Coordinates of C-alpha atoms and ligand atoms in Angstrom, one line a residue:
X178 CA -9.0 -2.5 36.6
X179 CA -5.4 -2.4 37.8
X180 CA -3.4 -0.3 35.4
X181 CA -1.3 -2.5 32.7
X182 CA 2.1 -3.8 33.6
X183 CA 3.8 -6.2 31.2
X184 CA 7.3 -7.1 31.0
X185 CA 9.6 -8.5 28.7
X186 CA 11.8 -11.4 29.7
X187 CA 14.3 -12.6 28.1
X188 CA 17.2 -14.9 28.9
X189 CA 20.8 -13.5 28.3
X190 CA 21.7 -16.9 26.5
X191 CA 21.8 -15.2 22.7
X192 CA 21.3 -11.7 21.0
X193 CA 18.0 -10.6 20.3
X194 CA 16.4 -12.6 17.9
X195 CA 13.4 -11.7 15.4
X196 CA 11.4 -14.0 18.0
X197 CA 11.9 -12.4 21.2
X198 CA 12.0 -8.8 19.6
X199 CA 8.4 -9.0 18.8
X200 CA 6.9 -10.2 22.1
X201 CA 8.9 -7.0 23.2
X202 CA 6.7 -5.2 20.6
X203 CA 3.8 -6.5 21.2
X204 CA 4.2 -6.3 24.8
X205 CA 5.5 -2.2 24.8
X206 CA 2.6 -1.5 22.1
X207 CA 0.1 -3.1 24.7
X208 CA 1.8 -0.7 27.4
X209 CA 1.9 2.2 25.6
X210 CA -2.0 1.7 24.2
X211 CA -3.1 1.6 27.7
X212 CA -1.1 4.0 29.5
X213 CA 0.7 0.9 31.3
X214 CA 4.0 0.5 32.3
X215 CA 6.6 -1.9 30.1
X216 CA 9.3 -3.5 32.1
X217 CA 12.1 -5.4 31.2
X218 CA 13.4 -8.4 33.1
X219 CA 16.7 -10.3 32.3
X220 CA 16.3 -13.7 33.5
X221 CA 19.9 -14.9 34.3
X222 CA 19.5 -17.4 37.1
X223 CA 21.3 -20.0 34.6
X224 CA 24.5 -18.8 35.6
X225 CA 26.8 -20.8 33.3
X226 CA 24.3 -20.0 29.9
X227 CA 24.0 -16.6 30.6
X228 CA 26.0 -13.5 30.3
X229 CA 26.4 -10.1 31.1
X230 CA 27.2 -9.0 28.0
X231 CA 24.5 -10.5 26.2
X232 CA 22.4 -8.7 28.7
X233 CA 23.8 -5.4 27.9
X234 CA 23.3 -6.3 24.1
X235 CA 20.2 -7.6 24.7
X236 CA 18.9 -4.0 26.4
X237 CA 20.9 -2.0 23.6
X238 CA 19.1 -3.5 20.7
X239 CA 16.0 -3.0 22.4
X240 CA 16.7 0.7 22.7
X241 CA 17.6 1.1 19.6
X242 CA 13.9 -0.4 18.3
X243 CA 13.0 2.5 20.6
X244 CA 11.8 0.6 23.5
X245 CA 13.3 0.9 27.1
X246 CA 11.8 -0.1 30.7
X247 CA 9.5 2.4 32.4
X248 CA 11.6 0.9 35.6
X249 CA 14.8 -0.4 36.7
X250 CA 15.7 -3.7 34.8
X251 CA 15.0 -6.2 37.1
X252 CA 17.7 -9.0 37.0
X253 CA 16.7 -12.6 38.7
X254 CA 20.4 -13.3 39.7
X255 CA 19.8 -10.4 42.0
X256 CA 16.6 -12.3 43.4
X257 CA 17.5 -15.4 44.9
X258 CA 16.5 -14.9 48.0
X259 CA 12.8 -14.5 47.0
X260 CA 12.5 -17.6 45.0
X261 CA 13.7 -19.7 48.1
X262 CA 11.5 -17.8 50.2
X263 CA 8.7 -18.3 47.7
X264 CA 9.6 -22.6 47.3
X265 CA 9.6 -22.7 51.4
X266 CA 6.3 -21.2 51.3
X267 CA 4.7 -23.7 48.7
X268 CA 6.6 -26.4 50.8
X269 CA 4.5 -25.2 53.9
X270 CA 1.3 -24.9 52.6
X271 CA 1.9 -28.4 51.8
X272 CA 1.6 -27.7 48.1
X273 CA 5.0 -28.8 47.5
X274 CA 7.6 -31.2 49.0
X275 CA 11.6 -31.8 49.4
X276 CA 12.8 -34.8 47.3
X277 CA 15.7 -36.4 48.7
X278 CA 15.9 -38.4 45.2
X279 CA 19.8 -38.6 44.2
X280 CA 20.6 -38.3 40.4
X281 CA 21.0 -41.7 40.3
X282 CA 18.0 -43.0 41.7
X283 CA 16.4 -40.6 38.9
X284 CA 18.2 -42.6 36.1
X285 CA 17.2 -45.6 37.3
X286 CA 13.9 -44.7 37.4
X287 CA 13.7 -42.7 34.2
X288 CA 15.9 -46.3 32.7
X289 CA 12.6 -48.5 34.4
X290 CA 10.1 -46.2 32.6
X291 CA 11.8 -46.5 29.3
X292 CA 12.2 -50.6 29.8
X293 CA 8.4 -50.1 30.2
X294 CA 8.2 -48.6 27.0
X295 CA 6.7 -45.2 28.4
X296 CA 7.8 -42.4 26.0
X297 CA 8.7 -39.9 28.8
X298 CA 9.0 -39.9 32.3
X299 CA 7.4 -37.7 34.3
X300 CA 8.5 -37.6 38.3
X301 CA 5.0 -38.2 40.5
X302 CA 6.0 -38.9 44.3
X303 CA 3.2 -41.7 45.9
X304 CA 1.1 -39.4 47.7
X305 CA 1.1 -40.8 51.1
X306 CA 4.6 -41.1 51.4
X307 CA 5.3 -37.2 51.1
X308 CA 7.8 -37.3 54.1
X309 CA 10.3 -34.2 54.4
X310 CA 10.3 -34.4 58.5
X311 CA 12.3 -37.3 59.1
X312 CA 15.2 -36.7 56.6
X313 CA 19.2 -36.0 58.5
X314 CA 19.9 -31.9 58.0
X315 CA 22.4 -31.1 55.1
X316 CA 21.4 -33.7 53.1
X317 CA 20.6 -32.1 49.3
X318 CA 17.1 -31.8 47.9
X319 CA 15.1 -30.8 45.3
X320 CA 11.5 -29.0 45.9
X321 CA 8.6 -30.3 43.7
X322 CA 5.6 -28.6 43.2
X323 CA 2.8 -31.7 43.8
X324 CA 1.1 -32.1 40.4
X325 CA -2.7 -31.7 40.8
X326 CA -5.4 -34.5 39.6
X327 CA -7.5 -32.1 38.1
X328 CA -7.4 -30.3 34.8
X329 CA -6.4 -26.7 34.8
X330 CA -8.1 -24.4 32.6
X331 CA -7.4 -20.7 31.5
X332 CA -8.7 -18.0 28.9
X333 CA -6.4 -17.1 26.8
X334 CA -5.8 -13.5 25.4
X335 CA -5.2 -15.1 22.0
X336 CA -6.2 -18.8 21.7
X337 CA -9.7 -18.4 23.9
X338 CA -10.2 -21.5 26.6
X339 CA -6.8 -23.5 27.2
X340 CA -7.4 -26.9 29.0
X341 CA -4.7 -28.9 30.4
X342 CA -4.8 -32.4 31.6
X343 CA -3.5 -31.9 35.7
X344 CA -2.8 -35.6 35.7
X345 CA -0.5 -35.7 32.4
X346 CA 1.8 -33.0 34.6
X347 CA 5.1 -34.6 36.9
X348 CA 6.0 -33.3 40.3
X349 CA 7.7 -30.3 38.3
X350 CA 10.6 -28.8 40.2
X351 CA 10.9 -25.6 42.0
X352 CA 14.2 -25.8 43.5
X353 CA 17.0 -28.0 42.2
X354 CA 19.5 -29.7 44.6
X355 CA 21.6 -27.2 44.1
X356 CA 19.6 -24.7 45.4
X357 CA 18.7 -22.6 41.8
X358 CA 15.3 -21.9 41.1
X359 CA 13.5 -23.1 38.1
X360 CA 12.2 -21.1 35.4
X361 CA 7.9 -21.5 36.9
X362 CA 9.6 -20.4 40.8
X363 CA 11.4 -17.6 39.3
X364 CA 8.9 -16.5 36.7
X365 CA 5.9 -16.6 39.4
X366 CA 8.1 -15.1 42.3
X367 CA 8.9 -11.8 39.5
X368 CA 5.4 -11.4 37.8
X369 CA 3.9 -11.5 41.2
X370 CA 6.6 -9.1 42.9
X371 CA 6.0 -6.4 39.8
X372 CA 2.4 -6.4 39.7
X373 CA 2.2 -8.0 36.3
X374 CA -0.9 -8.0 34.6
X375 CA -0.1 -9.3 31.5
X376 CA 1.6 -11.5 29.9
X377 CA 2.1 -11.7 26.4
X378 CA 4.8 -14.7 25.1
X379 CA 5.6 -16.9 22.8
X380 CA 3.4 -19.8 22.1
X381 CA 6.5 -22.1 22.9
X382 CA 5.8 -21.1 27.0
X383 CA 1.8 -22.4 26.7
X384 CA 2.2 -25.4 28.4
X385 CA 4.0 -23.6 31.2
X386 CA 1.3 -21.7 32.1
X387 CA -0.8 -24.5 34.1
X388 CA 2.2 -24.9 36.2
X389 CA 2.4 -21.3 36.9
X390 CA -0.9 -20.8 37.8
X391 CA -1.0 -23.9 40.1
X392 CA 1.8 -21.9 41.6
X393 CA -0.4 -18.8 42.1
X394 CA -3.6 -20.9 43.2
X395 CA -1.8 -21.9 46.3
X396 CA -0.3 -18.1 47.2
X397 CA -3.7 -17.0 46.8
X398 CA -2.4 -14.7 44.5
X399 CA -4.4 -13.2 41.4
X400 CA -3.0 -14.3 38.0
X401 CA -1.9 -11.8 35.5
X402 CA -3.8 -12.7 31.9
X403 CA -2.2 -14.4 29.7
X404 CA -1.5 -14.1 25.8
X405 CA 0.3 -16.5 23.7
X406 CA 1.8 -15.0 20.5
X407 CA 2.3 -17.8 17.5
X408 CA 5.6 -18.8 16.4
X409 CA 6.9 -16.8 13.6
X410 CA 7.6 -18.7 10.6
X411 CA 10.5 -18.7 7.3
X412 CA 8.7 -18.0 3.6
X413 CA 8.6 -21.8 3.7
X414 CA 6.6 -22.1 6.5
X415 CA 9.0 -23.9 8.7
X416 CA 10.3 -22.5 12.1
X417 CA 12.0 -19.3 11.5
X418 CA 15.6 -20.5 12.1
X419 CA 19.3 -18.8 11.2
X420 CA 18.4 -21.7 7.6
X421 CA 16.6 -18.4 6.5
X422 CA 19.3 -16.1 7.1
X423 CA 19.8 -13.1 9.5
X424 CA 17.5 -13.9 12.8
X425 CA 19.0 -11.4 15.2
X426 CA 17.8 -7.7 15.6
X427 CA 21.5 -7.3 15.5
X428 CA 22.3 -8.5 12.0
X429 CA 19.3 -6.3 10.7
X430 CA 21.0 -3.5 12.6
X431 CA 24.3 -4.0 10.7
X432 CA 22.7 -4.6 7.2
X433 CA 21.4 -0.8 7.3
X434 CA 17.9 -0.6 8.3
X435 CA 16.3 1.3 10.0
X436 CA 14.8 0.9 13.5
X437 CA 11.6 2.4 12.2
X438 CA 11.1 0.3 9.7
X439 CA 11.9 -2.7 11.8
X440 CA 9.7 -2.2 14.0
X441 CA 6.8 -1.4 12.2
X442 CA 7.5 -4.9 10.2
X443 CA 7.5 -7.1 13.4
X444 CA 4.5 -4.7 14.8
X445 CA 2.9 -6.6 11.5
X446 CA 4.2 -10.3 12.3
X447 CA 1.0 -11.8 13.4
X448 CA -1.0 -8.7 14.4
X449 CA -3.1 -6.6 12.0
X450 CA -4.7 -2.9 12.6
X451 CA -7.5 -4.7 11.2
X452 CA -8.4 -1.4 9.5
X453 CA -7.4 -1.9 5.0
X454 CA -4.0 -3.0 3.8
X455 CA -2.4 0.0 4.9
X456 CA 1.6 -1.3 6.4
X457 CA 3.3 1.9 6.7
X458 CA 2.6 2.9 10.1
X459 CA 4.0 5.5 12.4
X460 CA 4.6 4.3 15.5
X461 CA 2.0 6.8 17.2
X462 CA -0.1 4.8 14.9
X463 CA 0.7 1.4 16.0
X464 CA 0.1 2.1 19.6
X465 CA -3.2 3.8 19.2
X466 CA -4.8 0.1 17.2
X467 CA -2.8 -2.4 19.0
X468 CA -5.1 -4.6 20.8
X469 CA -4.5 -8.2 22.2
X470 CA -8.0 -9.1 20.2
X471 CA -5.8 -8.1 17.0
X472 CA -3.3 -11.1 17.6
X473 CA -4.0 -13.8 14.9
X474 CA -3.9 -17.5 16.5
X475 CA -2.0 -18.9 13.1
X476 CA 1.7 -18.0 12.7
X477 CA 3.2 -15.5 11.2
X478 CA 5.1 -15.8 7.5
X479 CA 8.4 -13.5 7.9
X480 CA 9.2 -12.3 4.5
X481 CA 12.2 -10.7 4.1
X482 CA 11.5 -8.9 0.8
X483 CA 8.6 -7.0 2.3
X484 CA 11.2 -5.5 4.7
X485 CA 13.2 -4.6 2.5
X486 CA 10.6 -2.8 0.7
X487 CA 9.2 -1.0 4.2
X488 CA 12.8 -0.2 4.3
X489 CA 12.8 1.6 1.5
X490 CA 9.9 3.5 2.6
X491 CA 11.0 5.1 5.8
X492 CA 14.1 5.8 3.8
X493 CA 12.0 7.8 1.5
X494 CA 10.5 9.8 3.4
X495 CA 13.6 10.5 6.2
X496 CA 14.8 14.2 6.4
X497 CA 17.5 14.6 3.6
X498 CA 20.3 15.4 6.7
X499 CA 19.4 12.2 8.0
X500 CA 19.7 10.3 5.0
X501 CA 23.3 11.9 4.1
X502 CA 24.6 10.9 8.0
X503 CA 23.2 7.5 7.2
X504 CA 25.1 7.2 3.9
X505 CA 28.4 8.5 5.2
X506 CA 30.2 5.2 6.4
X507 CA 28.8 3.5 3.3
X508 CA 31.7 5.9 1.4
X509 CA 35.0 7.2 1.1
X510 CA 35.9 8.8 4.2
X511 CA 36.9 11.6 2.0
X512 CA 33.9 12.5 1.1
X513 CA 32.0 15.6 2.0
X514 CA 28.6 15.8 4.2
X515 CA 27.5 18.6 2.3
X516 CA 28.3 16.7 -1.3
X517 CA 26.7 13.6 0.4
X518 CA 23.4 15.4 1.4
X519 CA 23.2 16.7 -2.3
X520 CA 23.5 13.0 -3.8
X521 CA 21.4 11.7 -1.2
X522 CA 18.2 13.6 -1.9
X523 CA 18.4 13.5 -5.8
X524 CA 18.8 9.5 -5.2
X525 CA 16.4 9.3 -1.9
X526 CA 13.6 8.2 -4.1
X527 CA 15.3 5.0 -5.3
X528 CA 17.7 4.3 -2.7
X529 CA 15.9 1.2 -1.0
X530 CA 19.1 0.3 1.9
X531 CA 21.5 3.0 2.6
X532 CA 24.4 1.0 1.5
X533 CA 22.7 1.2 -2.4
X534 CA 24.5 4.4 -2.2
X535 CA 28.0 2.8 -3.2
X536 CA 26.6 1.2 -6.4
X537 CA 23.8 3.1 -7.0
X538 CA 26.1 6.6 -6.5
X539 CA 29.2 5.5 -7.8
X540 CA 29.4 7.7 -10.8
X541 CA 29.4 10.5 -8.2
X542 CA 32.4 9.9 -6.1
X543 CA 34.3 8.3 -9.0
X544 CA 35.2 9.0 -12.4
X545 CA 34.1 6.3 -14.9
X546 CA 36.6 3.6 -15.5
X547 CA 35.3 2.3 -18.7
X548 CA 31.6 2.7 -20.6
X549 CA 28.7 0.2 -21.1
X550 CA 29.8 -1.5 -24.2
X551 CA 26.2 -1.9 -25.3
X552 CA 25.7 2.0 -24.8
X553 CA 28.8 2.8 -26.2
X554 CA 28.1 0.9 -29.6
X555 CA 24.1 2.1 -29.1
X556 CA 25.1 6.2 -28.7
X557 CA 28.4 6.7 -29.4
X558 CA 28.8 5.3 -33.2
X559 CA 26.9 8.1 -35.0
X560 CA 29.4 10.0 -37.3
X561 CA 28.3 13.8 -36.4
X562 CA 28.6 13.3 -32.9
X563 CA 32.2 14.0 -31.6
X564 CA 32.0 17.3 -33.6
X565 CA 28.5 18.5 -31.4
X566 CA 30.1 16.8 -28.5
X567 CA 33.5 19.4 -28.8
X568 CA 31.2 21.8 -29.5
X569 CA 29.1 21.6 -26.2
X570 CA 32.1 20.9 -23.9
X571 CA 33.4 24.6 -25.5
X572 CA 29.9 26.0 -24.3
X573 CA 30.1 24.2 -21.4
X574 CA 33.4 25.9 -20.4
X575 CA 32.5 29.4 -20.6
X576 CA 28.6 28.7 -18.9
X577 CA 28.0 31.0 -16.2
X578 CA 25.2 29.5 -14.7
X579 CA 25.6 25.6 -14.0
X580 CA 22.4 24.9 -12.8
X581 CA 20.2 22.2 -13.6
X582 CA 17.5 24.1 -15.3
X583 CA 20.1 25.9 -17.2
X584 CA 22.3 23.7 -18.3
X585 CA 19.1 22.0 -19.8
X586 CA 17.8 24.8 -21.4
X587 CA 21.0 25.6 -22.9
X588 CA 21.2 22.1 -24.3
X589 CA 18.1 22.3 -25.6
X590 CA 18.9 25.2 -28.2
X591 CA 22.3 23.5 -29.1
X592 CA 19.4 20.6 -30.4
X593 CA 17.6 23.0 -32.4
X594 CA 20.6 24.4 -33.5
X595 CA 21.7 20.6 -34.7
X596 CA 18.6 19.3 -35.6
X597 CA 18.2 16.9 -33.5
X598 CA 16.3 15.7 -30.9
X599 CA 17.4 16.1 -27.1
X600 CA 17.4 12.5 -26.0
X601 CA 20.0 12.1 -29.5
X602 CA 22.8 13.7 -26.9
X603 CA 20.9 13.2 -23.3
X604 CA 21.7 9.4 -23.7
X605 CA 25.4 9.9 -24.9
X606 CA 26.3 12.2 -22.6
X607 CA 25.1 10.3 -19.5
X608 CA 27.4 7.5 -21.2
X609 CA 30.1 9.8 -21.1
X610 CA 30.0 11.4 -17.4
X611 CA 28.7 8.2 -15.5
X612 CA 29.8 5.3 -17.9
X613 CA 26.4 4.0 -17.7
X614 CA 23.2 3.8 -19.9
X615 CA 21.1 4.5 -16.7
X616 CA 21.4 6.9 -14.3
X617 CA 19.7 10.3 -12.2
X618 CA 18.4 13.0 -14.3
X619 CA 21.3 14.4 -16.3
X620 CA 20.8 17.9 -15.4
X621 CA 20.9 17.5 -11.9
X622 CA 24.1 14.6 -11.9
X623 CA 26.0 17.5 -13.8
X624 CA 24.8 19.7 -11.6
X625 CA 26.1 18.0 -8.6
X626 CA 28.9 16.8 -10.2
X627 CA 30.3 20.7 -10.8
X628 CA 32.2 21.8 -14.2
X629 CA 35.6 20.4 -13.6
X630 CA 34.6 17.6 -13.0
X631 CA 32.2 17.4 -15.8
X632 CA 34.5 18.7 -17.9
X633 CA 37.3 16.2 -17.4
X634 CA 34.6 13.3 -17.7
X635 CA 33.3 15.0 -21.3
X636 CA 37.2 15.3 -22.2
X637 CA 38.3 11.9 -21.7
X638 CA 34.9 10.2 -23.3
X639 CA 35.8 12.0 -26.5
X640 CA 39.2 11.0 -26.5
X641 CA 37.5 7.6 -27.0
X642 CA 35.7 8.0 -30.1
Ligands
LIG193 N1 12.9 -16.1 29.7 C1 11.8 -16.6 28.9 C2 12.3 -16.7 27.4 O1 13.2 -16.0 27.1 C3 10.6 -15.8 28.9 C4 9.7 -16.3 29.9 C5 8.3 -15.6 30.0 O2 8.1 -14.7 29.2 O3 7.6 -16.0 30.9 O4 11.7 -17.4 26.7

């Protein structure tokens, strides 16, 4: 068998949505199973829809999912040539013809059909009057393919036997009249040229595979296989549309997660390892049980709260450096790398989107402005307690080592010395230095936090009680 070569195709007329990212997945996780090539193809022959730009963003959200072509991006603007070449061709092997049909005459016809009550129209030329011979040079034309009698049947990778009805299919076009190809020329003309033997799409291009291999019966040219992927649906279970918030790989980018966890998450919409519930899976893992077999036929439920929770578990497990350099431009600019990488991995284990860090971290960077009410009338009220409190901030000054481990040993013989059990300060203190009731381990927040800072904190709480 011909080694794999699937591409991904997408048309520069939007960013990369959720949609299109995962046939890219699918389709580089088929490559990379199979030792195949994965190419990417922008299809930009509609000029005025497309643009460069959206190319370029296109190609730079797929690289940063970690997926790039094994060859040169192929763009069909570049190509026009070929797909002429390709619609003479069909036109001589008398499996297509030129229509000399003006716009008008289409409306009038497509008005006629509708009079008749016919719910679409659909182009067949009479079949003994396909003349192209006697017709004055210059004057425009369209090329249509000539729509078989016969039913057209293919397996597909995912849905088994497809049968379409030949005779429910128009004279589709190849070549409009002003000379740019249709999606089916261009698409055939590309797969063809790259050697294509897959293709994995979206289901909403099913119906456009009859018309594509009708194309490739009359070259005489072998078909690649063919997979359609279901649509991917919101939690309530309609079309996945921009109704169910961010759609674009680009929006995901922005919010702060990571490309990892992305892509193991779309790896997962609508294709299962098959192998227990594990979801967390490296992407060495992903590649060795992809299979087209593993494709479900029913469509795929995008829940946005399960990425946020596979978010939270590359982010637990990403080296602490990382982490910190990922935090950064969620802070003050001020702040230091080195203070940044201590916060993040005391936090790392609850963090679940890096920008958590500004509410979930604030009592680093910033001094408390005020303290929970509830905590304040819950822990600071007891009568003895500004007297220990003056009397640990004094210890406190003179500690050598501020450490966690001995700043909690320490506090733990000022308890016996009071009587009292630890949490009977723990809670009041964390009150004091964060302004909350919930927070890290004390130890380690003073820790980070260093003495004067501590100290100040301490200083101005017990000015307040
Ligand atoms: N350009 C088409 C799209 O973006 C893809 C066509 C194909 O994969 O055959 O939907």
């Amino acid at each position: 068998m011909a080694p794999v070569r699937v591409r991904f195709a997408p048309s520069p007329t939007g960013s990369l949505h959720i949609g299109g990212a995962r046939t890219a997945v699918f389709n580089w996780l088929y490559a990379r199973h199979t030792g195949g090539d994965f190419l990417v193809r922008i299809e930009d022959t509609d000029l005025e829809r497309s643009q460069g730009d959206l190319a370029n963003a296109i190609l730079d959200d797929l690289q940063w999912l970690g997926m790039e072509s094994d060859g040169s991006v192929v763009y069909q603007s570049d190509r026009l040539r070929e797909y002429h070449e390709l619609a003479h061709a069909l036109v001589e092997r008398g499996a297509a013809y030129r229509d000399y049909t003006s716009p008008e005459q289409l409306e009038a016809m497509r008005d006629q059909a509708r009079r008749r009550g016919e719910v679409s129209f659909g182009f067949r030329v009479d079949r003994d009057k396909v003349c192209q011979k006697d017709r004055p040079e210059g004057e425009p034309y369209a090329v249509r393919f000539l729509a078989p009698d016969e039913d057209i049947v293919f397996l597909d990778g995912v849905h088994g036997e497809v049968r379409f009805r030949g005779a429910a299919l128009d004279d589709f076009v190849l070549l409009r009249r002003d000379g740019s190809p249709t999606y089916h020329l261009s698409v055939v003309a590309d797969d063809h040229a790259m050697g294509i033997t897959d293709v994995i799409r979206g289901d909403d291009h099913i119906s456009n595979t009859p018309k594509q291999l009708l194309i490739y019966r009359v070259m005489n040219w072998e078909p690649p296989r063919f997979a359609h992927v279901p649509l991917i649906l919101g939690p309530d279970k309609k079309r996945l549309s921009k109704r169910h918030g961010a759609t674009s790989v680009g929006e995901y980018r922005q919010k702060g997660y990571l490309p990892d966890a992305l892509f193991n998450f779309i790896a997962l919409l609508g294709w299962s390892p098959g192998k227990g519930d594990r979801e967390i899976l490296s992407r060495a893992e992903l590649v060795q049980a992809f299979s087209i077999d593993g494709i479900k036929p029913s469509s795929a439920v995008f829940d946005e709260t399960k990425l946020v929770w596979m978010n939270s578990e590359y982010l637990h497990t990403l080296p602490v450096s990382d982490l910190a350099r990922m935090l950064v431009p969620y802070l003050d600019s001020s702040v230091e790398e080195g203070y940044v990488q201590k916060v993040a991995a005391l936090l790392q284990s609850r963090l679940r989107m890096p920008q958590d860090i500004r509410e979930m971290g604030a009592y680093f960077f910033h001094d408390p402005e005020e303290w929970d009410e509830k905590g304040r009338a819950k822990y600071w009220s007891d009568a003895e307690f500004p007297k220990r409190f003056s009397q640990y901030i004094e210890d406190l000054e003179t500690r050598v080592d501020f450490g966690a481990a001995a700043l909690e040993n320490d506090l733990r013989v000022h308890c016996n010395r009071w009587g009292i059990e630890a949490a009977k300060i723990i809670h009041p203190l964390r009150l004091a230095l964060t302004g909350r009731t919930v927070s890290a381990g004390l130890f380690e927040v003073m820790e980070i936090l260093g003495r004067s800072v501590v100290l100040r904190r301490l200083k101005r709480a017990l000015a307040q009680l």
